Amino acid sequence: MRRLRRSEPLRALVRETTVEPGDLIYPLFICPGAGVRREVPSMPGVFNVSVDEAVREAEEAASLGLGGLLLFGLPEGKDEFGTGAWEEDGIVQNGLRALRESAAAKNLVLIADVCLCEYTSHGHCGVVVKSGDGFDVDNDQTLELLARAALSLAKAGADVVAPSDMMDGHVAAIRRALDEGGHAHTPILSYASKFASAFYGPFREAADSAPQFGDRRSYQMDGANLREAMREIELDLAEGADMILMKPAMPYLDVVREAREEFGVPMGAYQVSGEYSMMQAAFAKGWLDRPRAILESLLGIRRAGADFAVTYFAKEAARLLG
Ligand code: PBG
């Protein structure tokens, strides 16, 4: 076996998997204001950016050849129903209109995350109702709000909408709203298989979206379940999802592989905030070789079968590959 490992040209010739900048999607957290670039304490190198700064980020992303951006918003205010998610002048809607006007947008896919947790005062991904002496996130009331959010994001200029809420029937509700609202051509990238994960911790600081009570285990999946993940994907595809997103990535690469074997649709995996932050922590300690670890983590995602990766390392990885 070692004959083909003797030089870099030989290794390159027999290499089975590649990572290209175009396979990488860069998440952006858009916040109010102008000239704002606020680093997220638990995610070194990741910033909350105002709309003008987001445009600069997009230009950089385009010049590096990235595949696209995944947009999240930090609204001015929050309420019980997450109104900020579907307002015409919501934070991501404003960001999308500005990005659409920039030249960079022609070379990037602008993906808008669809969820309520960044916009609700309680931090849950849907409408909270009383249930016995506890609470529940009401599935069907939430669907209507998600559908509104998706349509408003499409109207503001999103190329793709990406529901990450994990409500049942969300893709069908969003598809119907898009079709009826004149956006039949807007594709849905569904976070079909999203596990309730400790690795989302730093994101909740970045997006200010931590639940104020309880947790997300009544809607996100149990980490133990592979067969259930396949059922989630099957249902989302039947409802009209055009592409699927799997997350987290590293602790769930077997799920990515299984999905690749079972479904012929375009598929991405999300290297989530906790995966990023733990690597950053190790880099800060000098415990891992930074460039090699970054590229190896992304290669693993591609080798597991994902067509593209959402990653906070997107810009740095593209520079390394460049
Ligand atoms: C919104 C959403 C979350 C992430 C993406 N969309 C947070 C959550 O579900 O708590 C996590 C992304 C990351 O950790 O990088 N529902």
Tab-separated table of C-alpha atoms and ligand atoms in Angstrom, residues 43 72 113 115 117-118 125 164-165 191 194 199-201 203-204 209 216 220 247 270-274 312, ligand 1:
chain	number	residue	atom	x	y	z
A	43	MET	CA	-16.417	31.598	19.474
A	72	PHE	CA	-29.104	34.304	11.364
A	113	ASP	CA	-32.192	30.121	8.536
A	115	CYS	CA	-36.550	29.485	13.164
A	117	CYS	CA	-35.648	30.899	18.824
A	118	GLU	CA	-33.596	34.020	18.116
A	125	CYS	CA	-38.194	27.468	18.563
A	164	SER	CA	-34.107	24.493	11.672
A	165	ASP	CA	-37.055	24.372	14.083
A	191	TYR	CA	-32.452	20.592	8.763
A	194	LYS	CA	-31.159	17.748	13.909
A	199	PHE	CA	-22.610	21.224	20.883
A	200	TYR	CA	-25.030	24.089	20.124
A	201	GLY	CA	-23.999	25.816	23.373
A	203	PHE	CA	-24.266	29.312	19.131
A	204	ARG	CA	-26.844	30.209	21.741
A	209	SER	CA	-31.171	32.152	21.665
A	216	ARG	CA	-35.273	21.470	23.252
A	220	GLN	CA	-35.005	18.050	18.526
A	247	LYS	CA	-26.334	18.423	12.399
A	270	TYR	CA	-23.312	21.541	9.798
A	271	GLN	CA	-20.079	21.663	11.771
A	272	VAL	CA	-21.770	23.405	14.676
A	273	SER	CA	-20.589	26.006	17.149
A	274	GLY	CA	-19.379	23.546	19.794
A	312	TYR	CA	-17.445	28.775	10.928
B	1	PBG	C1	-31.841	27.511	15.575
B	1	PBG	C2	-30.500	26.942	15.312
B	1	PBG	C3	-29.545	26.469	16.220
B	1	PBG	C4	-28.410	26.169	15.476
B	1	PBG	C5	-28.713	26.429	14.150
B	1	PBG	N1	-30.019	26.874	14.060
B	1	PBG	C6	-29.547	26.412	17.691
B	1	PBG	C7	-30.401	25.455	18.414
B	1	PBG	O1	-31.134	24.667	17.842
B	1	PBG	O2	-30.348	25.557	19.637
B	1	PBG	C8	-27.099	25.690	16.029
B	1	PBG	C9	-25.907	25.997	15.200
B	1	PBG	C10	-24.619	25.916	15.926
B	1	PBG	O3	-24.520	25.436	17.073
B	1	PBG	O4	-23.620	26.342	15.328
B	1	PBG	N2	-32.799	26.629	16.041
